[in-house]
PDB file of C-alpha atoms in Angstrom:
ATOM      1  CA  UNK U   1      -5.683   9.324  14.775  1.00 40.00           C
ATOM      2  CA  UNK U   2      -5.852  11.060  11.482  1.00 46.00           C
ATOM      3  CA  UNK U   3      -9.202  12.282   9.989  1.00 47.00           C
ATOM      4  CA  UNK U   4     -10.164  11.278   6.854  1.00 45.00           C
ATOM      5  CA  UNK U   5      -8.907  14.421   5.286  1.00 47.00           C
ATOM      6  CA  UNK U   6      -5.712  14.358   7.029  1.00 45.00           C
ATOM      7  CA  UNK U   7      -4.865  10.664   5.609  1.00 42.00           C
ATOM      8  CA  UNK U   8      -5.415  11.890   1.982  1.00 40.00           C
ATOM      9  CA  UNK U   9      -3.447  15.007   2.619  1.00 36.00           C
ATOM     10  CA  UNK U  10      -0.688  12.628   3.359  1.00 38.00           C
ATOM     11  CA  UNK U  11      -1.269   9.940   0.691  1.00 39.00           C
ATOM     12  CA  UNK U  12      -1.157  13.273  -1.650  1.00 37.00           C
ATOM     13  CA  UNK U  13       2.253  14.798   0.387  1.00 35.00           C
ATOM     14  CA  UNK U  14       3.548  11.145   0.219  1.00 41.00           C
ATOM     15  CA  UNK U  15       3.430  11.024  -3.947  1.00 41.00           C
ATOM     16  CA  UNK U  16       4.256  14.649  -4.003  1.00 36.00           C
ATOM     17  CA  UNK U  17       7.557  13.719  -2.344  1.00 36.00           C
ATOM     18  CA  UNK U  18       8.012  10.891  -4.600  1.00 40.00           C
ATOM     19  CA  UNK U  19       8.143  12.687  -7.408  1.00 42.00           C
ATOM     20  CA  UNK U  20      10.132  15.365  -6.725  1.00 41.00           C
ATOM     21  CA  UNK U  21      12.887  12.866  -5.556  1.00 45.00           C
ATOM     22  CA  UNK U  22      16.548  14.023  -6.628  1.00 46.00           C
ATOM     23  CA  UNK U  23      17.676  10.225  -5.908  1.00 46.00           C
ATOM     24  CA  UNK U  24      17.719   8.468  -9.166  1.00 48.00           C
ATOM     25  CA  UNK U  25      14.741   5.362  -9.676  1.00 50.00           C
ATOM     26  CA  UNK U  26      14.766   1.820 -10.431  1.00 52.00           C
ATOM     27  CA  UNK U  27      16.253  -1.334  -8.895  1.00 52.00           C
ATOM     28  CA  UNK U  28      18.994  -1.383  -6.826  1.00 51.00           C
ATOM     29  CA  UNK U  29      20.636  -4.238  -4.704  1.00 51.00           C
ATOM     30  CA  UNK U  30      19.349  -4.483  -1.178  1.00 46.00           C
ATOM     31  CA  UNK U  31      21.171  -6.084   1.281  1.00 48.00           C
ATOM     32  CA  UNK U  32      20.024  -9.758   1.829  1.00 46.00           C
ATOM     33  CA  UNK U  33      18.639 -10.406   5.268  1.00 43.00           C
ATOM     34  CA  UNK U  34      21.236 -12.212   7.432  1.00 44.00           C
ATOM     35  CA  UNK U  35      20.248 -14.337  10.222  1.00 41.00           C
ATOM     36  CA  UNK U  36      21.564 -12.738  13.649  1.00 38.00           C
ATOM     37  CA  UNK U  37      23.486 -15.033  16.138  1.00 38.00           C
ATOM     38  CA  UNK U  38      20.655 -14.826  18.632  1.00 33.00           C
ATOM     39  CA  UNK U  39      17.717 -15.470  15.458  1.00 42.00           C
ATOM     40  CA  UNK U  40      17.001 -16.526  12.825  1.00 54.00           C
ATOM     41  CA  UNK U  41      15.590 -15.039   9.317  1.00 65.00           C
ATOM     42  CA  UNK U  42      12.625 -16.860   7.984  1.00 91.00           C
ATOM     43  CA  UNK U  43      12.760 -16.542   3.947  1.00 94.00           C
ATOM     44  CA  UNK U  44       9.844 -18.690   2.103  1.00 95.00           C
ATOM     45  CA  UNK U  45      10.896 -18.539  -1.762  1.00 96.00           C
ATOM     46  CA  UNK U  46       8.202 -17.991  -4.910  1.00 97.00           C
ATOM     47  CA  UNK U  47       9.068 -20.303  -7.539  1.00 98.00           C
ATOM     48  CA  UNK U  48       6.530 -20.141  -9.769  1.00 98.00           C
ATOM     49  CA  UNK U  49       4.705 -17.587 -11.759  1.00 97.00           C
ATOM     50  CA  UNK U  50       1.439 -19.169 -10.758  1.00 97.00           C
ATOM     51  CA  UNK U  51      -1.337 -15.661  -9.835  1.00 96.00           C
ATOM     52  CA  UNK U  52      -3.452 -18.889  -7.514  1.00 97.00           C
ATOM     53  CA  UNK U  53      -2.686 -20.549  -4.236  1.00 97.00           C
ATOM     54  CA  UNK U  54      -0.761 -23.325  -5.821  1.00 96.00           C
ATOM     55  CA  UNK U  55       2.141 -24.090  -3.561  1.00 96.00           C
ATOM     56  CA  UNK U  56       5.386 -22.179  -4.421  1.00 97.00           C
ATOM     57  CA  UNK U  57       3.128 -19.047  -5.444  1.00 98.00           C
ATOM     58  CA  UNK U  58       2.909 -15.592  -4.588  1.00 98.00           C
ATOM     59  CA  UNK U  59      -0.116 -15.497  -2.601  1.00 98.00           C
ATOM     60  CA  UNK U  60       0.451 -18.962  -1.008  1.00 96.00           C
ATOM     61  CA  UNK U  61       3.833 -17.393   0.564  1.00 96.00           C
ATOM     62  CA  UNK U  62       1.595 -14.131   1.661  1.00 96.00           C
ATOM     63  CA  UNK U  63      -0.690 -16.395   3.335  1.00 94.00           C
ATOM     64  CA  UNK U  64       1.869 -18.845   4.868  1.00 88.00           C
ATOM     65  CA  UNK U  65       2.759 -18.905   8.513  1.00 82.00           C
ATOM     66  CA  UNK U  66       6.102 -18.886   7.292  1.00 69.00           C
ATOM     67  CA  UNK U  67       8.588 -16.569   6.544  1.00 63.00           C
ATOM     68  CA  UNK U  68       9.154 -12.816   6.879  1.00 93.00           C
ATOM     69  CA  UNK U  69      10.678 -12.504   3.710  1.00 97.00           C
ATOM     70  CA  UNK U  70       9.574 -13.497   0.849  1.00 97.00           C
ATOM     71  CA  UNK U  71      11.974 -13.874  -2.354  1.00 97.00           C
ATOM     72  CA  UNK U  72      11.267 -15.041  -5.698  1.00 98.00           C
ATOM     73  CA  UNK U  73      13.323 -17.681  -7.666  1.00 97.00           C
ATOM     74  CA  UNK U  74      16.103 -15.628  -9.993  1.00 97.00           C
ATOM     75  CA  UNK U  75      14.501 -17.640 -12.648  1.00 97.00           C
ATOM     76  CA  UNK U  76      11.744 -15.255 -12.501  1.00 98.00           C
ATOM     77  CA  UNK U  77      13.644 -12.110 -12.568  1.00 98.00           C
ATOM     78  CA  UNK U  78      11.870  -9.341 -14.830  1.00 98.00           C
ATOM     79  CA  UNK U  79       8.454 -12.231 -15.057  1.00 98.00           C
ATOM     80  CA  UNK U  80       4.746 -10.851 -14.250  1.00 98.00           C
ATOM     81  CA  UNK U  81       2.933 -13.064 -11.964  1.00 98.00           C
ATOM     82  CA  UNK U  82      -1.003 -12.388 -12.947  1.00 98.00           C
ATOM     83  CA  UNK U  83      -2.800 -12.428  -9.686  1.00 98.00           C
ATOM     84  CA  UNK U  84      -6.757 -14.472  -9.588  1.00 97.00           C
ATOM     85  CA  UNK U  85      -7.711 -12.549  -7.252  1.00 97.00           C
ATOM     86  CA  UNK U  86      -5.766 -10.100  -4.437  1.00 98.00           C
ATOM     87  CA  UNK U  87      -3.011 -10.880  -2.688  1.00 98.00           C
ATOM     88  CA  UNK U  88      -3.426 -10.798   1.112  1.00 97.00           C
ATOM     89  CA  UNK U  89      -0.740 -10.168   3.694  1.00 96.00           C
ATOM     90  CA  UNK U  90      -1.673 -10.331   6.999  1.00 92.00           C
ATOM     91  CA  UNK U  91       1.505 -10.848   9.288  1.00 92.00           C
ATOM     92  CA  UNK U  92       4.290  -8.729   9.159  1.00 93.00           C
ATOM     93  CA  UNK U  93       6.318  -9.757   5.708  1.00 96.00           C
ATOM     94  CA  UNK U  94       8.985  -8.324   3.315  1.00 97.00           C
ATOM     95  CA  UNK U  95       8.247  -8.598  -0.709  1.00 98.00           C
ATOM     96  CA  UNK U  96      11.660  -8.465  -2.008  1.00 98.00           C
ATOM     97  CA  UNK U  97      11.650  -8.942  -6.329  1.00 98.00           C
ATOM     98  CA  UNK U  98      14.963 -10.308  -7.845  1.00 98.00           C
ATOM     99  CA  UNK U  99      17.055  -7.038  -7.279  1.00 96.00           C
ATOM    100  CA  UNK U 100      18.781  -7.093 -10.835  1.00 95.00           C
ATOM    101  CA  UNK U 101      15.753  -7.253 -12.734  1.00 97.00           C
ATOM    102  CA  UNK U 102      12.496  -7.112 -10.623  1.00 98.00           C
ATOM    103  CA  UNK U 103       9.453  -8.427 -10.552  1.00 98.00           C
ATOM    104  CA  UNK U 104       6.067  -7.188 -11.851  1.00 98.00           C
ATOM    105  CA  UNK U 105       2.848  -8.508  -9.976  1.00 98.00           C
ATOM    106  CA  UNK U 106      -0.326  -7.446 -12.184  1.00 98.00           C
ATOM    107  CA  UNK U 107      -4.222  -7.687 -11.266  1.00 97.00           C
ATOM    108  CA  UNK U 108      -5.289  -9.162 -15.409  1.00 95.00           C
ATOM    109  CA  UNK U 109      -8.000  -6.917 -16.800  1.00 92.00           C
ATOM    110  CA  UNK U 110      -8.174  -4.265 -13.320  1.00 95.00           C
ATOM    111  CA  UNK U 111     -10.600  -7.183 -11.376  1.00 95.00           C
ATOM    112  CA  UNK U 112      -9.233  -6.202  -8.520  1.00 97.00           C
ATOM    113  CA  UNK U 113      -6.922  -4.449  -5.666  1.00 98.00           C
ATOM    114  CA  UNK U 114      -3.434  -6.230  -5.868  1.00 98.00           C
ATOM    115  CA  UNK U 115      -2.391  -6.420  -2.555  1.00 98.00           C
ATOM    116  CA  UNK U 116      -4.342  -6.101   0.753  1.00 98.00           C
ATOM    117  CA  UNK U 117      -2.417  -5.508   4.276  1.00 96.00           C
ATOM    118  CA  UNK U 118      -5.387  -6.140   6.911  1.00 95.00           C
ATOM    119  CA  UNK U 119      -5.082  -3.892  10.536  1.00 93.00           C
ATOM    120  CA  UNK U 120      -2.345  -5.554  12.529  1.00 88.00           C
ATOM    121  CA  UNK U 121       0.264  -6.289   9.573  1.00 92.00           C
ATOM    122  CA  UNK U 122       3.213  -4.372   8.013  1.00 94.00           C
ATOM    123  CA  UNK U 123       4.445  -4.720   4.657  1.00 96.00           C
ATOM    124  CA  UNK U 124       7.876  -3.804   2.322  1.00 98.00           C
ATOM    125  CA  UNK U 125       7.938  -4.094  -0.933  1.00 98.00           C
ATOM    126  CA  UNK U 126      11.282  -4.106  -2.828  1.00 98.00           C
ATOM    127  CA  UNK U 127      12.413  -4.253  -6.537  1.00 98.00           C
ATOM    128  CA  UNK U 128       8.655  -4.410  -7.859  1.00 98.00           C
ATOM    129  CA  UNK U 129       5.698  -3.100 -10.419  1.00 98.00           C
ATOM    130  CA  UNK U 130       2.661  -3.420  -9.055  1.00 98.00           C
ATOM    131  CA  UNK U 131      -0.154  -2.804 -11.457  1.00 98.00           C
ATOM    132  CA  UNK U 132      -3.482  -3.462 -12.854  1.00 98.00           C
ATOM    133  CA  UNK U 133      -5.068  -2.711 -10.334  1.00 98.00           C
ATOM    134  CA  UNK U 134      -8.423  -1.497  -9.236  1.00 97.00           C
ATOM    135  CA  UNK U 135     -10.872  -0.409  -6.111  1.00 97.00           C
ATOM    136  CA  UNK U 136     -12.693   2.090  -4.965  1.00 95.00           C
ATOM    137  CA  UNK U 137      -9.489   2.999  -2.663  1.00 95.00           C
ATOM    138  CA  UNK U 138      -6.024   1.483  -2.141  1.00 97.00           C
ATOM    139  CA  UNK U 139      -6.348  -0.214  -5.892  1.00 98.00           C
ATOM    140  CA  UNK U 140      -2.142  -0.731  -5.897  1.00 98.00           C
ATOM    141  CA  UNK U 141      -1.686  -1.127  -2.622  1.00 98.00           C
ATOM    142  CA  UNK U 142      -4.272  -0.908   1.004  1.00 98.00           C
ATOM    143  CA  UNK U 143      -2.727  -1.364   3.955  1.00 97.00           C
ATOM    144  CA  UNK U 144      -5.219  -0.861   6.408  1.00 96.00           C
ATOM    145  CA  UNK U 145      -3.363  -0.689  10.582  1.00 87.00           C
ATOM    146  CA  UNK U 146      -1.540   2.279  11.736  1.00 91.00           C
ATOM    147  CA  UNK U 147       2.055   0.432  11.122  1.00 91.00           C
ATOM    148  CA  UNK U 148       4.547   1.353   8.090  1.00 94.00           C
ATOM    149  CA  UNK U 149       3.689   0.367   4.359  1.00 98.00           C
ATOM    150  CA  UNK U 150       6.986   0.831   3.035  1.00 98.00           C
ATOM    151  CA  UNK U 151       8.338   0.697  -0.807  1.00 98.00           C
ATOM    152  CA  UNK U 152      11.341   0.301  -1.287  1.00 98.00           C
ATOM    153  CA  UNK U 153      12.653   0.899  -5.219  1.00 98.00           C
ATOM    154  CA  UNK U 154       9.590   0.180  -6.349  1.00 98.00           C
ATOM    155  CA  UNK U 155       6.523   1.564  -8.975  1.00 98.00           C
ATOM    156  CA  UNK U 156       3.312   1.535  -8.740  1.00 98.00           C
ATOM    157  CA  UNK U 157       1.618   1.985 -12.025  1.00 98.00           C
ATOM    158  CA  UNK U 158      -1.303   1.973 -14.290  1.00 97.00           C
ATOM    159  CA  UNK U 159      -3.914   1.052 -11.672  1.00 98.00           C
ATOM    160  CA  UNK U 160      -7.507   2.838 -11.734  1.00 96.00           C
ATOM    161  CA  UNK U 161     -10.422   3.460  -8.905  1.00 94.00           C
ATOM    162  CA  UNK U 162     -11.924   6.069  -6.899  1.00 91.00           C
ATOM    163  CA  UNK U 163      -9.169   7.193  -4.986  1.00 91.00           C
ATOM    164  CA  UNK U 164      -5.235   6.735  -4.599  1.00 94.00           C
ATOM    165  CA  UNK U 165      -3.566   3.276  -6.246  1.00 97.00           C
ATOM    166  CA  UNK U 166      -1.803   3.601  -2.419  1.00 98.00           C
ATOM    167  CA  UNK U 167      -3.870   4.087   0.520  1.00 97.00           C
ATOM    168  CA  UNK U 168      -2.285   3.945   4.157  1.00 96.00           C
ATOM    169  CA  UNK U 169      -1.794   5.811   7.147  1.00 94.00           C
ATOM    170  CA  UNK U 170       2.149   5.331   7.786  1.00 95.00           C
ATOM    171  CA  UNK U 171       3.571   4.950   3.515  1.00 97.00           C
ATOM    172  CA  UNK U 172       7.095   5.519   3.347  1.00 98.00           C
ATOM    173  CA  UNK U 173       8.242   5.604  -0.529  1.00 98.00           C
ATOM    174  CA  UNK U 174      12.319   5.278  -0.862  1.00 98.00           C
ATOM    175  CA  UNK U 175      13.424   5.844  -3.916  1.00 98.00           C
ATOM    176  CA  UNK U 176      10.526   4.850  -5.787  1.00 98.00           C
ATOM    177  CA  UNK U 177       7.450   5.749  -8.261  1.00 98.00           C
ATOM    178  CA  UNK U 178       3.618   6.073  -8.182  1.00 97.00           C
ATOM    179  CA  UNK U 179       2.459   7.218 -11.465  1.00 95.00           C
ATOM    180  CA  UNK U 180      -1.100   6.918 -13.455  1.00 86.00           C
TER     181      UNK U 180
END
């Protein structure tokens, strides 16, 4: 296992990386999950902009038993969803934004981290901004197991604390941002 030092070495490496990419940023289409012949894809859809645990909300798909994917509504492409307090994923799940235009999920007034990935779960996050943010460490984005955090044309922006807006042992950034 990493030391301490090592695992900021790499959060530090990881940005460095990131912004030094030749690959243009932004969105860019993903390929929709398909269901295989031998199983099936579990998608559980966000269709409202609500930042509580109201059903059809952000953090009441993260917290579902359902779905591996979760996609938003297009009716929310380019919308913020204002978070009440962190979201918390703690099974293995795909955030996937409306790939034309996005999807911005913001912690109001930096009361918090904005998303939490307990030991034990993975996470993706595609076609997002996550911001507003704010902890001591991981104020974007802590994902706490040894499994991959990956983002995936995504930024990660304007979030304050003590240490990196990303924190993570295993953070793979693909064409994507972490800046202030």
């Amino acid at each position: 296992f990493p030391s301490r030092g090592d695992r900021w070495l790499l959060a530090i490496t990881s940005v460095a990386l990131a912004a030094c990419s030749d690959e243009p940023s932004g969105l860019r289409k993903m390929p929709t999950p398909k269901p295989h012949a031998s199983s099936a894809v579990n998608v559980i859809m966000v269709t409202n902009k609500s930042g509580g645990m109201d059903v059809g909300s952000l953090r009441w798909a993260a917290s579902s038993g359902f779905g591996g994917t979760i996609q938003f509504d297009p009716s929310l492409a380019a919308d913020s969803i204002l978070l009440e307090s962190t979201v918390v994923v703690d099974r293995n799940k795909i955030i996937e934004g409306p790939a034309d235009k996005g999807i911005t999920i913001k912690m109001p007034y930096y009361t918090g981290r904005v998303i939490h990935v307990p030991n034990g779960a993975s996470l993706t996050v595609r076609n997002a901004t996550i911001t507003g943010g704010s902890s001591d460490r991981g104020s974007g984005i802590l994902s706490e197991g040894f499994v991959p955090l990956t983002l995936e044309h995504t930024t990660v922006r304007g979030n304050s604390g003590g240490s990196a807006a990303i924190e993570g042992y295993d953070v793979i950034l693909l064409n994507s941002t972490v800046s202030g």
